[in-house]
XYZ file of C-alpha atoms in Angstrom:
550
model
C -69.636 13.106 15.465
C -68.168 10.528 13.085
C -66.666 7.132 13.662
C -63.153 8.566 13.326
C -63.593 11.238 15.993
C -63.015 8.748 18.786
C -60.821 5.713 19.217
C -61.724 2.646 21.188
C -59.708 2.239 24.369
C -56.496 0.220 24.031
C -56.330 -3.063 25.918
C -53.583 -3.628 28.460
C -51.970 -6.188 26.147
C -52.034 -3.735 23.230
C -50.517 -0.970 25.366
C -47.675 -3.230 26.502
C -47.075 -4.307 22.916
C -46.743 -0.657 21.887
C -44.252 -0.023 24.664
C -41.965 -2.645 23.098
C -41.389 -0.259 20.196
C -42.555 3.095 21.581
C -41.252 3.191 25.158
C -41.423 6.999 25.225
C -45.201 6.473 25.642
C -44.628 4.887 29.062
C -46.460 6.393 32.017
C -45.681 6.567 35.711
C -48.088 3.672 36.069
C -46.029 1.586 33.618
C -42.781 2.382 35.452
C -44.271 1.528 38.839
C -46.324 -1.443 37.693
C -45.845 -4.762 39.522
C -44.621 -6.401 36.314
C -41.943 -3.719 35.692
C -40.784 -3.867 39.309
C -40.636 -7.656 39.163
C -38.593 -7.518 35.952
C -36.113 -5.100 37.519
C -35.849 -7.209 40.653
C -35.130 -10.315 38.628
C -32.515 -8.531 36.503
C -30.866 -7.265 39.678
C -30.482 -10.917 40.682
C -29.354 -12.490 37.429
C -27.851 -9.578 35.436
C -26.052 -7.504 38.082
C -28.443 -4.657 37.339
C -29.279 -1.526 39.284
C -31.946 0.961 38.260
C -32.830 4.573 38.963
C -36.483 4.867 40.011
C -37.629 6.447 36.752
C -35.854 4.035 34.391
C -37.760 1.589 32.193
C -37.081 -1.698 30.390
C -39.536 -3.091 27.855
C -40.629 -6.669 28.407
C -38.977 -7.884 25.198
C -35.556 -6.325 25.786
C -32.789 -8.948 25.838
C -30.711 -8.143 28.930
C -27.797 -10.552 29.460
C -25.306 -8.536 31.456
C -22.876 -9.192 34.263
C -23.198 -5.543 35.278
C -25.831 -3.008 34.251
C -26.663 0.504 35.473
C -29.644 2.495 34.174
C -29.870 6.167 35.142
C -32.957 8.228 35.809
C -35.437 8.441 32.934
C -33.373 6.049 30.778
C -35.156 3.315 28.819
C -34.377 0.244 26.732
C -36.880 -0.758 24.040
C -38.032 -4.235 23.174
C -35.836 -6.431 20.959
C -32.721 -4.448 21.917
C -29.799 -6.594 23.076
C -27.646 -5.438 26.002
C -24.927 -7.772 27.256
C -21.630 -7.526 29.079
C -20.668 -4.653 31.402
C -22.801 -1.628 30.527
C -23.650 1.612 32.298
C -26.041 4.370 31.226
C -26.428 7.859 32.647
C -29.733 9.712 32.861
C -32.163 10.450 30.017
C -30.557 7.981 27.613
C -32.507 5.725 25.270
C -31.954 2.493 23.334
C -34.296 1.814 20.424
C -35.477 -1.574 19.155
C -32.908 -3.930 17.616
C -29.912 -1.953 18.831
C -27.059 -4.120 20.118
C -24.747 -3.064 22.959
C -22.067 -5.560 23.960
C -18.919 -5.761 26.050
C -17.647 -2.984 28.301
C -19.562 0.176 27.409
C -20.010 3.424 29.332
C -22.759 5.739 28.091
C -23.342 9.232 29.449
C -26.439 11.386 29.929
C -28.896 12.261 27.172
C -27.601 9.714 24.657
C -29.883 8.559 21.818
C -29.151 5.147 20.277
C -31.167 4.420 17.146
C -32.481 1.097 15.883
C -29.965 -1.446 14.574
C -26.985 0.477 15.942
C -24.191 -1.837 17.070
C -21.879 -0.791 19.915
C -19.343 -3.544 20.540
C -16.934 -3.083 23.414
C -14.871 -6.202 22.819
C -12.970 -7.879 20.001
C -11.739 -11.286 18.847
C -8.113 -12.176 18.319
C -7.033 -12.777 14.738
C -3.610 -14.381 15.138
C -2.924 -16.846 12.319
C -1.930 -19.681 14.658
C -5.497 -20.627 15.632
C -8.955 -20.700 14.043
C -11.104 -17.642 14.677
C -13.551 -19.588 16.845
C -10.703 -20.504 19.203
C -9.257 -17.009 19.476
C -9.441 -15.245 22.844
C -11.534 -12.110 23.280
C -10.030 -8.777 24.231
C -11.715 -5.730 25.720
C -10.629 -2.108 25.755
C -14.118 -0.719 26.163
C -16.162 2.062 24.610
C -16.949 5.415 26.207
C -19.756 7.595 24.877
C -20.062 11.075 26.373
C -23.148 13.139 27.086
C -25.662 14.428 24.531
C -24.619 12.005 21.785
C -26.844 10.743 18.978
C -25.931 7.388 17.431
C -27.797 6.933 14.136
C -29.487 3.826 12.772
C -27.174 1.023 11.612
C -24.096 2.824 12.949
C -21.274 0.621 14.230
C -18.923 1.642 17.043
C -15.994 -0.715 17.609
C -13.961 -1.521 20.700
C -11.538 1.064 22.065
C -13.387 4.153 20.833
C -14.222 7.250 22.869
C -16.950 9.545 21.562
C -16.884 13.102 22.857
C -19.796 15.049 24.306
C -22.304 16.369 21.813
C -21.166 14.234 18.886
C -23.524 12.909 16.213
C -22.823 9.589 14.489
C -24.581 9.431 11.133
C -26.630 6.416 10.148
C -24.500 3.592 8.725
C -21.211 5.077 9.933
C -18.447 2.787 11.165
C -16.562 4.445 14.010
C -13.107 2.959 14.448
C -11.284 5.846 16.152
C -12.015 8.508 18.748
C -14.527 11.207 17.827
C -13.960 14.746 19.141
C -16.680 16.593 21.059
C -19.455 18.196 18.992
C -18.294 16.495 15.787
C -20.785 15.274 13.207
C -19.269 12.194 11.578
C -20.314 9.835 8.822
C -18.995 7.300 6.366
C -16.932 4.122 6.426
C -14.665 4.684 8.226
C -16.359 7.601 9.962
C -14.871 11.029 9.248
C -15.674 14.476 10.575
C -18.156 16.280 8.347
C -18.500 19.415 10.438
C -18.979 20.561 14.036
C -22.233 21.365 15.790
C -20.664 24.265 17.658
C -18.993 25.896 14.649
C -20.014 29.581 14.448
C -23.054 30.009 12.275
C -21.017 32.227 9.985
C -18.196 29.719 9.493
C -19.689 27.745 6.607
C -20.629 31.000 4.915
C -17.343 32.848 5.324
C -16.503 32.376 1.666
C -17.152 36.036 0.874
C -14.790 37.178 3.639
C -12.117 34.673 2.627
C -12.383 35.474 -1.069
C -12.217 39.196 -0.361
C -9.086 38.775 1.779
C -7.504 36.535 -0.871
C -8.253 39.071 -3.581
C -6.885 41.900 -1.434
C -3.547 40.272 -0.664
C -3.238 38.899 -4.201
C -3.871 42.292 -5.795
C -1.395 43.990 -3.456
C 1.300 41.409 -4.240
C 0.658 41.559 -7.982
C 0.776 45.365 -8.120
C 3.582 45.953 -5.647
C 6.108 43.158 -6.143
C 8.530 45.275 -8.242
C 8.575 47.980 -5.537
C 8.959 45.363 -2.803
C 11.958 43.791 -4.507
C 13.537 47.222 -5.083
C 13.098 48.050 -1.385
C 15.474 45.236 -0.464
C 18.049 45.876 -3.172
C 21.216 47.630 -2.058
C 24.108 48.258 -4.468
C 22.696 45.743 -6.911
C 22.247 42.943 -4.358
C 19.286 41.843 -2.310
C 19.766 42.319 1.416
C 16.995 41.578 3.852
C 16.143 40.061 7.219
C 16.519 36.360 7.972
C 14.120 34.280 10.081
C 15.636 35.692 13.287
C 15.135 39.292 12.190
C 18.829 39.902 11.444
C 19.997 41.650 8.291
C 22.430 39.260 6.632
C 23.885 38.492 3.212
C 22.650 35.191 1.821
C 22.302 33.797 -1.679
C 18.742 32.809 -0.772
C 17.650 36.466 -0.828
C 18.290 36.564 -4.588
C 16.411 33.294 -4.894
C 13.495 34.655 -2.847
C 13.317 37.656 -5.172
C 13.290 35.362 -8.210
C 10.559 33.181 -6.688
C 8.372 36.161 -5.777
C 8.628 37.621 -9.264
C 8.182 34.382 -11.235
C 5.298 33.252 -9.021
C 3.539 36.503 -9.943
C 4.314 36.117 -13.638
C 7.395 38.314 -13.954
C 11.168 38.609 -13.661
C 12.934 40.942 -11.195
C 13.626 44.331 -12.772
C 17.132 44.572 -14.189
C 17.812 40.862 -13.784
C 19.887 39.401 -16.604
C 18.638 35.827 -16.790
C 21.727 34.343 -18.464
C 24.107 36.067 -16.037
C 21.975 35.047 -13.042
C 21.902 31.407 -14.160
C 25.699 31.478 -14.449
C 25.985 33.119 -11.018
C 23.726 30.557 -9.352
C 25.354 27.588 -11.070
C 28.764 28.813 -9.914
C 27.637 28.414 -6.297
C 27.544 24.629 -6.699
C 30.523 22.610 -5.503
C 31.475 20.394 -8.488
C 32.681 17.487 -6.376
C 29.741 17.066 -3.979
C 27.066 18.884 -5.956
C 26.054 20.833 -2.826
C 25.635 24.627 -2.726
C 27.715 26.353 0.008
C 26.652 29.963 0.472
C 29.239 32.281 -1.142
C 28.696 34.878 1.607
C 29.571 32.482 4.437
C 32.773 30.690 5.434
C 32.859 27.082 4.286
C 34.430 23.803 5.289
C 34.932 22.023 1.965
C 35.769 18.790 3.759
C 32.393 18.521 5.487
C 29.710 20.139 3.347
C 27.145 17.539 4.386
C 27.227 19.134 7.849
C 26.741 22.652 6.423
C 23.042 23.485 6.782
C 23.237 26.325 4.263
C 24.969 24.146 1.675
C 22.161 21.628 2.107
C 19.291 24.143 2.048
C 20.666 25.818 -1.067
C 20.108 22.589 -2.990
C 16.476 23.670 -2.736
C 16.893 27.436 -2.798
C 19.372 27.677 -5.667
C 18.204 24.579 -7.509
C 14.568 25.660 -7.719
C 15.513 29.246 -8.576
C 17.460 27.854 -11.518
C 14.403 25.892 -12.608
C 12.174 28.966 -12.471
C 14.651 30.645 -14.826
C 14.488 27.706 -17.233
C 17.733 26.051 -16.186
C 18.962 23.506 -13.599
C 21.989 22.648 -11.442
C 25.191 22.283 -13.446
C 26.495 19.199 -11.652
C 25.076 15.921 -10.461
C 24.636 15.966 -6.665
C 26.986 13.145 -5.777
C 26.951 13.778 -2.028
C 23.580 12.067 -1.704
C 23.809 9.647 -4.620
C 27.190 7.938 -4.408
C 26.450 6.176 -1.141
C 25.884 2.540 -0.360
C 22.624 1.628 1.350
C 24.505 1.167 4.609
C 26.237 4.555 4.301
C 22.951 6.346 3.629
C 21.253 4.596 6.553
C 24.161 5.503 8.833
C 23.819 9.154 7.773
C 20.074 9.109 8.438
C 20.481 7.288 11.759
C 22.937 9.936 12.939
C 20.640 12.921 12.380
C 19.242 14.920 15.297
C 15.913 13.067 15.580
C 15.785 13.193 19.386
C 16.837 16.794 19.961
C 16.067 18.747 16.793
C 13.785 16.819 14.477
C 13.294 19.920 12.316
C 16.973 19.855 11.346
C 16.809 16.132 10.631
C 13.735 16.645 8.446
C 15.493 19.478 6.620
C 18.346 17.125 5.730
C 15.858 14.580 4.364
C 14.301 17.407 2.308
C 17.698 18.126 0.757
C 18.394 14.457 0.047
C 15.020 13.983 -1.634
C 15.397 17.167 -3.678
C 18.915 16.214 -4.758
C 17.640 12.819 -5.895
C 14.910 14.588 -7.887
C 17.438 16.835 -9.634
C 19.699 13.846 -10.359
C 16.821 11.800 -11.745
C 15.536 14.616 -13.937
C 18.747 16.134 -15.262
C 21.538 13.587 -14.756
C 21.416 9.952 -13.669
C 20.325 8.182 -10.528
C 20.512 4.760 -8.973
C 18.434 3.069 -6.291
C 19.129 5.491 -3.456
C 15.494 6.600 -3.428
C 14.392 3.075 -2.598
C 16.751 3.008 0.380
C 15.560 6.463 1.490
C 11.850 5.654 1.342
C 12.424 2.280 2.957
C 14.251 3.928 5.856
C 11.492 6.516 6.235
C 8.793 3.864 6.262
C 10.599 1.856 8.934
C 11.363 4.830 11.185
C 8.081 6.717 11.319
C 6.665 6.856 14.854
C 3.360 5.021 14.415
C 1.990 6.612 17.594
C 2.348 10.175 16.286
C 2.626 9.679 12.529
C 5.762 11.852 12.674
C 9.508 11.321 12.534
C 11.624 12.226 15.541
C 10.911 12.852 19.205
C 9.080 15.618 21.043
C 11.187 17.698 23.395
C 10.593 18.792 26.972
C 10.667 22.479 26.039
C 8.747 22.487 22.759
C 6.571 19.384 22.802
C 5.689 18.230 19.275
C 6.928 21.412 17.588
C 10.221 19.930 16.374
C 8.814 16.716 14.846
C 5.846 18.586 13.342
C 8.118 21.168 11.722
C 10.445 18.385 10.636
C 7.487 16.512 9.115
C 6.898 19.366 6.682
C 10.501 19.476 5.483
C 10.818 15.702 5.322
C 7.590 15.050 3.413
C 7.964 18.096 1.151
C 11.193 16.802 -0.354
C 10.135 13.157 -0.527
C 6.481 12.092 -0.551
C 5.101 15.377 -1.904
C 7.918 15.864 -4.421
C 7.651 12.357 -5.866
C 3.852 12.167 -5.651
C 3.807 9.246 -3.206
C 1.244 8.667 -0.418
C 2.375 9.430 3.122
C 2.048 6.609 5.659
C -0.516 6.876 8.477
C -1.979 10.231 7.363
C -4.785 10.353 9.932
C -2.384 9.835 12.837
C -0.182 12.589 11.396
C -3.187 14.919 11.175
C -3.990 14.285 14.842
C -0.444 15.240 15.867
C -0.245 18.354 13.673
C -3.585 19.639 14.956
C -2.624 18.855 18.554
C 0.584 20.858 18.153
C -1.335 23.723 16.540
C -3.781 23.733 19.466
C -1.005 23.477 22.064
C 0.571 26.623 20.634
C -2.707 28.510 20.664
C -3.013 28.403 16.907
C 0.591 29.660 16.630
C -0.316 33.037 18.070
C 1.935 35.899 19.122
C 5.665 35.225 18.662
C 4.953 31.719 17.331
C 2.842 33.112 14.466
C 5.685 32.702 12.007
C 5.853 31.713 8.368
C 7.663 28.504 9.321
C 5.181 27.421 11.981
C 2.143 28.035 9.798
C 3.780 26.519 6.718
C 4.756 23.508 8.815
C 1.106 23.201 9.876
C -0.855 23.819 6.699
C 1.389 21.883 4.286
C 1.287 18.589 6.254
C -2.493 18.916 6.607
C -2.859 19.732 2.903
C -0.684 16.754 1.980
C -2.480 14.275 4.252
C -5.912 15.452 3.096
C -5.040 14.203 -0.370
C -5.558 10.724 1.088
C -8.370 11.241 3.605
C -11.068 13.690 4.679
C -10.246 13.091 8.335
C -10.706 16.307 10.386
C -10.950 18.318 7.179
C -13.266 20.858 8.803
C -10.591 21.799 11.345
C -7.971 22.188 8.634
C -10.312 24.391 6.631
C -10.880 26.575 9.692
C -7.112 27.084 9.997
C -6.901 27.883 6.294
C -9.659 30.489 6.562
C -7.924 32.092 9.532
C -4.605 32.307 7.673
C -6.199 34.018 4.697
C -8.422 36.452 6.584
C -5.533 37.590 8.817
C -3.176 38.225 5.917
C -4.302 41.681 4.716
C -3.774 43.254 8.148
C -0.190 41.966 8.209
C 0.711 43.431 4.805
C 2.838 46.579 4.560
C 2.549 48.442 1.268
C 5.813 48.477 -0.645
C 7.482 46.121 1.856
C 5.408 42.933 1.927
C 5.054 40.601 4.902
C 7.163 39.950 8.019
C 8.459 36.460 8.709
C 7.021 36.629 12.232
C 4.637 38.879 14.094
C 6.604 41.713 15.673
C 9.299 41.744 12.965
C 9.757 44.057 10.007
C 8.758 42.811 6.538
C 11.364 40.932 4.506
C 11.828 39.085 1.231
C 11.904 35.756 3.030
C 8.780 36.581 5.002
C 6.952 37.795 1.894
C 7.796 34.741 -0.220
C 7.018 32.254 2.549
C 3.760 33.867 3.665
C 2.449 34.202 0.115
C 3.194 30.485 -0.282
C 1.384 29.709 2.983
C -1.638 31.715 1.804
C -1.595 29.835 -1.505
C -1.579 26.522 0.376
C -4.474 27.652 2.547
C -6.373 28.704 -0.568
C -5.747 25.290 -2.122
C -7.192 23.581 0.956
C -10.360 25.628 0.377
C -10.391 25.058 -3.385
C -9.543 28.713 -4.103
C -5.888 28.521 -5.182
C -6.614 29.198 -8.859
C -8.090 32.555 -7.861
C -4.935 33.711 -6.039
C -2.461 35.822 -7.990
C 0.581 34.181 -6.403
C 1.263 30.715 -7.892
C 4.480 29.290 -6.362
C 7.036 28.124 -8.909
C 9.957 27.065 -6.741
C 10.458 25.628 -3.259
C 6.796 25.928 -2.332
C 5.115 24.777 -5.531
C 2.335 22.261 -4.978
C 2.926 20.066 -8.004
C 4.922 16.830 -7.696
C 7.845 17.530 -10.077
C 9.464 14.185 -9.296
C 6.381 12.152 -10.232
C 7.420 9.567 -12.814
C 11.177 9.982 -12.342
């Protein structure tokens, strides 16, 4: 036997010193010792404390509370500071030098590492008084069960942390954290989820295979698909409601499908088609009333098709190497007051999608004017109005409805931001709040399943998320999961020689094919795979910012 085979017994003082930093070494004797019971009794008197029988507080812990609850088997190490109104569930632990202040509620099985700071109060910062004279405010912090708070992490007042979350060391948590999220950074952002299927991070092979499948089918079959919808020399297909109607957009969809796959529709005379599309434009207003529909020339700004065709016809002309023939005066020759009155009068409360679609047209018209004609300062008025009218609570424009919830403002957000912020390459305001609302709407509709699994609903989900993620990584993992789902579902929805339906349960159509291929391209871009997809949108759904610099 050597000297190192045995250790001398530890003195009582040495054991208690170890418990300051290693309280998990406590024994039943330590918990029931006269000194521990006396400490708890005194804290019950002066700190409003109550303790489960198996809880433990190290001698050197700084407890300065008005109210404290410690659950069964919960301990606080030496040199930790706990003050204010704090409650712990069972099996939770506070390591040395952690600081917990204000109103804090902590669940069961929570681990709080050294030097973490959990501050459930705040100071006022109004400019009319020095900081040291500002009043304190308290919203409180709630931490769920089975949470791990890493060393040097900071959690600020007003935050709720969901069950099972992990807060990385050094993170600063300034907003709510969803259950099972692993977050890190300053400010803290979701890195991934603990409960994500084990295969999720490694689904790249499945996603890439699906992307290759749908891309190859589109590349090889687009001429046959376009021919399938051509009757007597004109394209005729289903609209979003599943009705077979004549619209100028069907020609434009055919042009966009072909050019996005590197071709031109068979038999299409480019010069004649440019002349045909330019002839649709009203010379006085610059808008594009559909030639197959009755028109009210005195009120084209109220004609949804005349507005949408600014995009549909205008971008089709660009893909053919041309542009609108006339300046779009209907959106340009307005005073600031007239433009604001127009925007104020849109259907923000009842049909925010329609209001957002009008903004899309206005922004696109201003892009065409700036690039090909002349423009004034209308864009400044437009962006100023948008900035002042965004709902800061939702990050959207417009109101939810009783029947559809956030669907209208979420769908309107896509149209509005597509034609303005995305088109001119400008940052969107409050992107993280917008992401919360878009994901909430997606969840409320079951991931847009069944009859709501439409090209519009998925486009109006993935494009806003894609756009906002250019400014933040907030909830990126959830967006990537949606993107993977879109791509992997696509091959099963494809019909050879016909393409894709606009909505589940409908027949394929040109509109459905063009929109869904654009949605898939967006999803691929979220995952960093867009360059590998055969379909590269050239028109309405292109991802570049053509108005940047104009």
